[in-house]
PDB file of C-alpha atoms and ligand atoms in Angstrom:
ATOM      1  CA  UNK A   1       3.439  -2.907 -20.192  1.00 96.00           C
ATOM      2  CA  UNK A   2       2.798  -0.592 -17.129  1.00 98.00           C
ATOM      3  CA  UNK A   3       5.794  -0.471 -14.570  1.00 98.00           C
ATOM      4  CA  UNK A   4       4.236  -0.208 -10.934  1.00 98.00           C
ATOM      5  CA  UNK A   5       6.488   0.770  -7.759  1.00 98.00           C
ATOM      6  CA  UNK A   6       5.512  -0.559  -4.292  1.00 98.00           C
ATOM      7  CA  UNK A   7       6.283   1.363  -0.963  1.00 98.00           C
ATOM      8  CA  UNK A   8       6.905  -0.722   1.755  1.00 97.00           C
ATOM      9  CA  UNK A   9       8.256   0.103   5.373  1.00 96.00           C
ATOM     10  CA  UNK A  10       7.517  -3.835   7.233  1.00 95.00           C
ATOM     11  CA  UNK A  11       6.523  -7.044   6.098  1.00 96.00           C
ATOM     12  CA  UNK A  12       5.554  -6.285   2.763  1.00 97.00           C
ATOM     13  CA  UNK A  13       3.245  -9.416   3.003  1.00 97.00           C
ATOM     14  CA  UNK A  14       0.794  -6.897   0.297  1.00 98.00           C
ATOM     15  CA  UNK A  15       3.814  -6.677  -1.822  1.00 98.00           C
ATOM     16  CA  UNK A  16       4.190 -10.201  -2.423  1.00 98.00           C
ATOM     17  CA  UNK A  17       0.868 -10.617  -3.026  1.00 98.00           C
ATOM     18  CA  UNK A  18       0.292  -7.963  -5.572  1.00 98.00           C
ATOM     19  CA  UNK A  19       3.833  -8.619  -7.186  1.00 98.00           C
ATOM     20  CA  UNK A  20       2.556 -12.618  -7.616  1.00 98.00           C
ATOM     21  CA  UNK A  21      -0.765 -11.422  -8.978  1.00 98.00           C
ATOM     22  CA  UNK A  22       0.643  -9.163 -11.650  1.00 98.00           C
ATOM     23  CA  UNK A  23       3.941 -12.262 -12.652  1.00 97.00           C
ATOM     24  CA  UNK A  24       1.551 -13.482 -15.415  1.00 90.00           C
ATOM     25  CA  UNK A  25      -0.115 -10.515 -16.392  1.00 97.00           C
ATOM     26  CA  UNK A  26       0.378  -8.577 -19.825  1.00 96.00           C
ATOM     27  CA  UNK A  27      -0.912  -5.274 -18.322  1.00 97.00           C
ATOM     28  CA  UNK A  28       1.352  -4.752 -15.719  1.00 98.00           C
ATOM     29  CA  UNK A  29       4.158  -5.911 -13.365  1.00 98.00           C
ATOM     30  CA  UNK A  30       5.747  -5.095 -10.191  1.00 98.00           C
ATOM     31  CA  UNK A  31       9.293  -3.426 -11.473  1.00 98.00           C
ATOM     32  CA  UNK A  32      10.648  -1.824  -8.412  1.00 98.00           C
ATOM     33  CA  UNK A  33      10.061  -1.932  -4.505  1.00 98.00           C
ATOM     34  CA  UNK A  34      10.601   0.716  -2.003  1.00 98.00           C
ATOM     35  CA  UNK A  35      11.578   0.344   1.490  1.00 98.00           C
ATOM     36  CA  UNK A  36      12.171   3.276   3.876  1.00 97.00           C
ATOM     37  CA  UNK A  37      14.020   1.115   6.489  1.00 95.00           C
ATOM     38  CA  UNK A  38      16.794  -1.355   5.514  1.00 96.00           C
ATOM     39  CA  UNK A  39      15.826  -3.773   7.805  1.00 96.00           C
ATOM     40  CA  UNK A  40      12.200  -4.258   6.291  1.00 97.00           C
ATOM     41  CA  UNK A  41      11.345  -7.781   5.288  1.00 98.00           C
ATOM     42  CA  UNK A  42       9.803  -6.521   2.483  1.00 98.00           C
ATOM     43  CA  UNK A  43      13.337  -6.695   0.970  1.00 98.00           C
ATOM     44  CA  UNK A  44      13.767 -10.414   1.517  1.00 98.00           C
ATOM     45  CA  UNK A  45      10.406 -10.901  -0.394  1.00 98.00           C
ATOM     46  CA  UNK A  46      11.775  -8.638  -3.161  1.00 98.00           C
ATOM     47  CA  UNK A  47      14.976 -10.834  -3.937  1.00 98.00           C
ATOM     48  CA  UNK A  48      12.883 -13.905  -3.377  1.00 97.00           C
ATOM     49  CA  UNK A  49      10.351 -12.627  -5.639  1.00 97.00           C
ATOM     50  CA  UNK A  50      13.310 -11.304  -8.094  1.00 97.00           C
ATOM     51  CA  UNK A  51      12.126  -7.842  -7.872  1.00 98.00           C
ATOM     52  CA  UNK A  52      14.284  -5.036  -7.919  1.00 98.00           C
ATOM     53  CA  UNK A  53      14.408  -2.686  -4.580  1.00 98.00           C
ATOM     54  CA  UNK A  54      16.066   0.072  -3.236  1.00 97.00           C
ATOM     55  CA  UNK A  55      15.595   1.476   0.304  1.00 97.00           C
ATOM     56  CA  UNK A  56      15.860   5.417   0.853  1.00 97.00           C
ATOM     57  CA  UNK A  57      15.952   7.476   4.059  1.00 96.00           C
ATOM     58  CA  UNK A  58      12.750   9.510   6.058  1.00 96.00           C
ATOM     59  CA  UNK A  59      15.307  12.707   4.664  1.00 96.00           C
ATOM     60  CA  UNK A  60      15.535  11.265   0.881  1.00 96.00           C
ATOM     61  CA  UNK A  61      12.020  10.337   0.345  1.00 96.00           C
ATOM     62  CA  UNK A  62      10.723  14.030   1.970  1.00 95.00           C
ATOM     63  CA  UNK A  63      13.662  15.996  -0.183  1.00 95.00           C
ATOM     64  CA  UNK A  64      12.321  13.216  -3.457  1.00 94.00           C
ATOM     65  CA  UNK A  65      14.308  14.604  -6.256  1.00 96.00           C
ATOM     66  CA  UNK A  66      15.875  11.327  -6.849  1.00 96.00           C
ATOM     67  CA  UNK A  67      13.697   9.081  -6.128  1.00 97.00           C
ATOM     68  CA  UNK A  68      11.426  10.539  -8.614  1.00 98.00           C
ATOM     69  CA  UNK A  69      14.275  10.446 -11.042  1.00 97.00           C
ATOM     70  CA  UNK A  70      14.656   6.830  -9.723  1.00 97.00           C
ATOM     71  CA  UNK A  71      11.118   6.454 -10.722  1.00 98.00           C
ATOM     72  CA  UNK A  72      11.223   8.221 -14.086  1.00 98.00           C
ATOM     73  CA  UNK A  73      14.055   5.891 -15.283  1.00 97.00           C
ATOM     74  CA  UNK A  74      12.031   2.397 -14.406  1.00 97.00           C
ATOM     75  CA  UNK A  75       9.081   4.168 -16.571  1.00 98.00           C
ATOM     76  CA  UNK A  76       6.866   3.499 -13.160  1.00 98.00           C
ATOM     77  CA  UNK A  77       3.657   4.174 -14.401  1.00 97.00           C
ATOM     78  CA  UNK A  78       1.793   4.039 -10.675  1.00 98.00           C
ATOM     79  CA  UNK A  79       2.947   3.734  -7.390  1.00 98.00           C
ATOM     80  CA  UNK A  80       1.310   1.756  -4.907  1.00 98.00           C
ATOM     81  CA  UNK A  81       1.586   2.193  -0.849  1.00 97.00           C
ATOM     82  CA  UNK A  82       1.360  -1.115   0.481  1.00 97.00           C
ATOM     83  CA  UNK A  83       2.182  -0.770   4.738  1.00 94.00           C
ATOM     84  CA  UNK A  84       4.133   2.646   4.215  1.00 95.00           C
ATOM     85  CA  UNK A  85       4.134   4.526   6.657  1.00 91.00           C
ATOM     86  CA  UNK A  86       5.884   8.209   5.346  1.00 92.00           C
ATOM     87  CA  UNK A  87       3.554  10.776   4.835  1.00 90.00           C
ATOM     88  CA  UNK A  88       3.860  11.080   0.714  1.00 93.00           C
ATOM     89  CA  UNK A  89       5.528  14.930  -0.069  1.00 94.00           C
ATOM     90  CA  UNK A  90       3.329  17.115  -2.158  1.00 93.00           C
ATOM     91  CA  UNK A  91       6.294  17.087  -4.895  1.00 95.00           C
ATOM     92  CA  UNK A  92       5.710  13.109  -5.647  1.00 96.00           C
ATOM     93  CA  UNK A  93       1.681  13.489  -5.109  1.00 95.00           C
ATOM     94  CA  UNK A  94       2.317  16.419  -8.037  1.00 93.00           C
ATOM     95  CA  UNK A  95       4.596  13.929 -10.330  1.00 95.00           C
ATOM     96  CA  UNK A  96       2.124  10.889 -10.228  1.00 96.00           C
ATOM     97  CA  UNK A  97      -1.032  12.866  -9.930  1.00 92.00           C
ATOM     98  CA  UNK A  98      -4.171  10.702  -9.208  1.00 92.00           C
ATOM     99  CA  UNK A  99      -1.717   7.905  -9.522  1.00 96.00           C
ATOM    100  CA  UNK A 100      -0.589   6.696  -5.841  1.00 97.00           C
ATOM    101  CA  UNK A 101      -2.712   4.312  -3.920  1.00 97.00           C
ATOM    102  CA  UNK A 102      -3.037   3.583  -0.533  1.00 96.00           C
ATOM    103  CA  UNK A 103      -4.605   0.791   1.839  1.00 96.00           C
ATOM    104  CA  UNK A 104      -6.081   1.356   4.957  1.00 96.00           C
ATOM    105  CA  UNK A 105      -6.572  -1.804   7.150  1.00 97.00           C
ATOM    106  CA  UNK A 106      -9.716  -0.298   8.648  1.00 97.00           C
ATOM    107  CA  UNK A 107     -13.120   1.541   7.365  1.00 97.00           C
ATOM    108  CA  UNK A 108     -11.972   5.534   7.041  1.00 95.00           C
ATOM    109  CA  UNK A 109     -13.068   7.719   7.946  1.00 94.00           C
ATOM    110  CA  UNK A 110     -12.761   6.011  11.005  1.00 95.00           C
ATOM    111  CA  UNK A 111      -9.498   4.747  12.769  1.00 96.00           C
ATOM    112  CA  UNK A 112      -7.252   6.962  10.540  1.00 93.00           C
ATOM    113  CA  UNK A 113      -5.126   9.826  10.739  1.00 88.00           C
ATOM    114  CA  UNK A 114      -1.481  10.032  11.925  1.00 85.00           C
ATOM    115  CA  UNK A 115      -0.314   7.448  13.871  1.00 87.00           C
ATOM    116  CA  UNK A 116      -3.123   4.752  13.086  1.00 92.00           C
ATOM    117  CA  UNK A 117      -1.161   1.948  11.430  1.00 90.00           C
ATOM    118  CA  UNK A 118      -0.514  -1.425  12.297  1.00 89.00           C
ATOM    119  CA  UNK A 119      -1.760  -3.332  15.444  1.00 93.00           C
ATOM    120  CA  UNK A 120      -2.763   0.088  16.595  1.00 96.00           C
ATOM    121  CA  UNK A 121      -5.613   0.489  14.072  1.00 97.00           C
ATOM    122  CA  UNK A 122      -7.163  -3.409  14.672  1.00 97.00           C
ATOM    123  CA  UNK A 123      -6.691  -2.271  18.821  1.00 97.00           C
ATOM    124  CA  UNK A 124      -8.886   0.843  18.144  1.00 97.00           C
ATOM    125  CA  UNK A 125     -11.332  -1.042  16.676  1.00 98.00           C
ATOM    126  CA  UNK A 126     -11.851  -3.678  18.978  1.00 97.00           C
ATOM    127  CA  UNK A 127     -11.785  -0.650  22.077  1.00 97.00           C
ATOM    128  CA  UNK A 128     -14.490   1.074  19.867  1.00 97.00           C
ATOM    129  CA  UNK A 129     -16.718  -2.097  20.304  1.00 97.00           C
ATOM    130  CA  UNK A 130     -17.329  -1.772  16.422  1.00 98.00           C
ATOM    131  CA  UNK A 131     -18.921  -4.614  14.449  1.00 98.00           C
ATOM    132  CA  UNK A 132     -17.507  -4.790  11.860  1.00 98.00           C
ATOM    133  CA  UNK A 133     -13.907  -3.624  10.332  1.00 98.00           C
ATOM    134  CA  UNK A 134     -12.490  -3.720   6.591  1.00 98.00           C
ATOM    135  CA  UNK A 135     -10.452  -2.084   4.119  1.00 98.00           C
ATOM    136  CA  UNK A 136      -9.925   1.215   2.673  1.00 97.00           C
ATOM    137  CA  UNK A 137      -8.199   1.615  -0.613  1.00 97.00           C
ATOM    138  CA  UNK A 138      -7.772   5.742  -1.695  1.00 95.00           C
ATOM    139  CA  UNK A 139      -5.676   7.848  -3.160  1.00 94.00           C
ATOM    140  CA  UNK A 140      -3.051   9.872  -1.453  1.00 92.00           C
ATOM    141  CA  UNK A 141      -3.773  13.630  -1.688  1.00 77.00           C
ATOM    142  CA  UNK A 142      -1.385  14.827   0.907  1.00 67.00           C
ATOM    143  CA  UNK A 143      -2.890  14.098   4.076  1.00 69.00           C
ATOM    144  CA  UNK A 144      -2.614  10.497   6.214  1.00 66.00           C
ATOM    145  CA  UNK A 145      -5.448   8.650   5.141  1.00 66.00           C
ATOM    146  CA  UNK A 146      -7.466  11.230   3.552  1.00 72.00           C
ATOM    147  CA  UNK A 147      -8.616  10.888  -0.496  1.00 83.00           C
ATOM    148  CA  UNK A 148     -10.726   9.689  -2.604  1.00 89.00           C
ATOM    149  CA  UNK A 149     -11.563   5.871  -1.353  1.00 94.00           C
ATOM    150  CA  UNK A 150     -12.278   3.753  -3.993  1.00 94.00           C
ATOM    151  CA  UNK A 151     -12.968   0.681  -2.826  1.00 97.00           C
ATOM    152  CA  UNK A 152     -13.980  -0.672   0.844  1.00 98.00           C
ATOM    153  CA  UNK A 153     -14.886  -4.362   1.702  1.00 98.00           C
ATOM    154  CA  UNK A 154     -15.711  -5.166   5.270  1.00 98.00           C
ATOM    155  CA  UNK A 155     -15.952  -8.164   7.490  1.00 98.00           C
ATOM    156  CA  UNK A 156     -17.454  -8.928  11.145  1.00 98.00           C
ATOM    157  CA  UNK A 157     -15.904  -8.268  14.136  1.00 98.00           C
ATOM    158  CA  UNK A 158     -17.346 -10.594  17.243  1.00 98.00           C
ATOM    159  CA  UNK A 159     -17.191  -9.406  21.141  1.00 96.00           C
ATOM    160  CA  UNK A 160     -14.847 -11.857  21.434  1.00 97.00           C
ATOM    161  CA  UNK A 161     -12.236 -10.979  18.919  1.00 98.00           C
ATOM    162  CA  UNK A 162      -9.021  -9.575  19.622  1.00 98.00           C
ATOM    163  CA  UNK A 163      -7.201  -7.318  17.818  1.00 98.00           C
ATOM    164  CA  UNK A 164      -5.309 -10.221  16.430  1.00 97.00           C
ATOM    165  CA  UNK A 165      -8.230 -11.580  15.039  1.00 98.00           C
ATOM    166  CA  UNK A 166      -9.184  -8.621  13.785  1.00 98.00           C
ATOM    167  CA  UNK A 167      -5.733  -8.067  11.936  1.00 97.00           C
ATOM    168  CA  UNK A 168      -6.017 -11.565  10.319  1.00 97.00           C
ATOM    169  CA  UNK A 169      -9.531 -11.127   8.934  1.00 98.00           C
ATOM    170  CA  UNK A 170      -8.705  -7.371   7.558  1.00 98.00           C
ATOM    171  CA  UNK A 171      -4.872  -9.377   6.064  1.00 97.00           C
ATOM    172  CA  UNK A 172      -7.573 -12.272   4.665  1.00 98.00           C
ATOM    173  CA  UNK A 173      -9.492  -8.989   2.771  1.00 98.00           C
ATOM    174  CA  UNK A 174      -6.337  -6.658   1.722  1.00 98.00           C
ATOM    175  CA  UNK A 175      -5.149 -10.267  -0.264  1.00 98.00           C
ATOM    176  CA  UNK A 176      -8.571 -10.831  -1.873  1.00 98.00           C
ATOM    177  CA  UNK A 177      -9.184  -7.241  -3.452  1.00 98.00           C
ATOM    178  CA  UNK A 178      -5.979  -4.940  -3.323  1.00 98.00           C
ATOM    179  CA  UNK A 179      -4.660  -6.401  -6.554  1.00 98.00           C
ATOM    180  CA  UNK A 180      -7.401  -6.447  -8.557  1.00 98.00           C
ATOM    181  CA  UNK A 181      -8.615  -2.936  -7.230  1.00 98.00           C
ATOM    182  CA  UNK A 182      -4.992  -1.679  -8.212  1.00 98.00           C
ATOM    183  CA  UNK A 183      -5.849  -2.918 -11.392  1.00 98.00           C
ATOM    184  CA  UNK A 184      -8.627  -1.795 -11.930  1.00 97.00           C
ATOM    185  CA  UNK A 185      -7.929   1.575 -11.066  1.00 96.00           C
ATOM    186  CA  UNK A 186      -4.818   1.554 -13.179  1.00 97.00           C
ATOM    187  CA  UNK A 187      -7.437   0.498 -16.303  1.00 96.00           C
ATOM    188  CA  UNK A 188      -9.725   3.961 -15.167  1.00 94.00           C
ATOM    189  CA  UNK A 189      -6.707   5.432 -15.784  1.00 91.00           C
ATOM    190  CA  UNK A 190      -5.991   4.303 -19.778  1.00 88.00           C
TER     191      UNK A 190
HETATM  192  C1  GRF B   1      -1.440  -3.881   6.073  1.00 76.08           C
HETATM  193  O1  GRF B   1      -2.434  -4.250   6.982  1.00 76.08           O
HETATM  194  C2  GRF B   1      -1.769  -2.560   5.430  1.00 76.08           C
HETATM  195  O2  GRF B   1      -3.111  -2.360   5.224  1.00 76.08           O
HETATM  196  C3  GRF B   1      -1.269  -1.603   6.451  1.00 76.08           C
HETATM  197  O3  GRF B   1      -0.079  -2.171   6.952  1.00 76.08           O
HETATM  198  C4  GRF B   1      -0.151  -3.594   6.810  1.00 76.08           C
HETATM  199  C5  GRF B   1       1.075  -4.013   6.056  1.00 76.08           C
HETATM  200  O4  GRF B   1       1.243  -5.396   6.052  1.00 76.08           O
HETATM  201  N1  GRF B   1      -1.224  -0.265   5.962  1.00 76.08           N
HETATM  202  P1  GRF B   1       2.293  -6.037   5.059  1.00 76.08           P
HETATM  203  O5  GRF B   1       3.616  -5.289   5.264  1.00 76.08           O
HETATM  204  O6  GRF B   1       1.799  -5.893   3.674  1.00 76.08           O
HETATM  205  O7  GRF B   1       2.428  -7.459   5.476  1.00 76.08           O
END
């Protein structure tokens, strides 16, 4: 059985999602979430969903000693970032190389980079006058939402949506595929 960790820093609405896809699965399961911030719902969702969690400080996860001993101990096999927003240190990119995954609520290259996250990435798109938004699912390689994308799934955006809208439909996509891509990309990996 593979042991997968999920980052978290908000909702953790993905979390849920992937952790309930994975319950019945003999592949792999959701064995530990990480929050950065102690008041992230994401740790509701974990007791509800009977996962274990731990939250860690900016200072901890940059200095990452323990958490990767913290990882090592769970036998986490592949770590997923699911709403995170911490840059990932080059020491925990080195101990799970090729083996952290990130999602992107828009089409990268565009609306990335430092500071694009959230509302702030569905309220670029909709100021761009783009037609269309999506998902990005990559690897981390050090830099904010830079790496090799595996997957990308789009929908429509109309003249008329806000960035609300857009949010929803990009929420509608990240619950469709981000399990099964995490999947799958754990089975390139056997
Ligand atoms: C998602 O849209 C994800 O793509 C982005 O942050 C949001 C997190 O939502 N990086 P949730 O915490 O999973 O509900």
């Amino acid at each position: 059985m593979k042991n997968i960790a999920i980052f978290a820093s908000g909702s953790g609405s993905n979390a849920e999602n992937i952790a309930n896809y994975f319950a019945h699965s003999e592949y792999a399961q959701v064995s530990l979430i990480v929050a950065n911030n102690p008041q992230a719902f994401v740790l509701e969702r974990a007791k509800r969903l009977n996962v274990e969690a731990i939250t860690i400080t900016k200072n901890e996860f940059m200095a990452c000693d323990a958490l990767i001993e913290e990882l090592a101990k769970r036998d986490i096999d592949f770590i997923v970032l699911a709403g995170f927003l911490l840059l990932v240190p080059q020491k925990l990119i080195d101990a799970y190389p090729g083996r952290i995954v990130n999602i992107h609520p828009a089409l990268l290259p565009k609306h990335g980079g430092k500071g694009m996250y959230g509302d702030r990435v569905h309220e670029s798109v909709v100021a761009a006058g783009d037609t269309e938004s999506g998902i990005t699912i990559h690897l981390i390689d050090g830099d904010y939402d830079k790496g090799t994308t595996f997957f990308q799934a789009t929908c429509p955006v109309l003249p008329t949506d806000t960035p609300h809208d857009v949010a929803e439909k990009v929420h509608a996509l990240e619950y469709k595929h981000f399990p099964r891509v995490i999947e799958e990309i754990m089975h390139s990996l056997d």
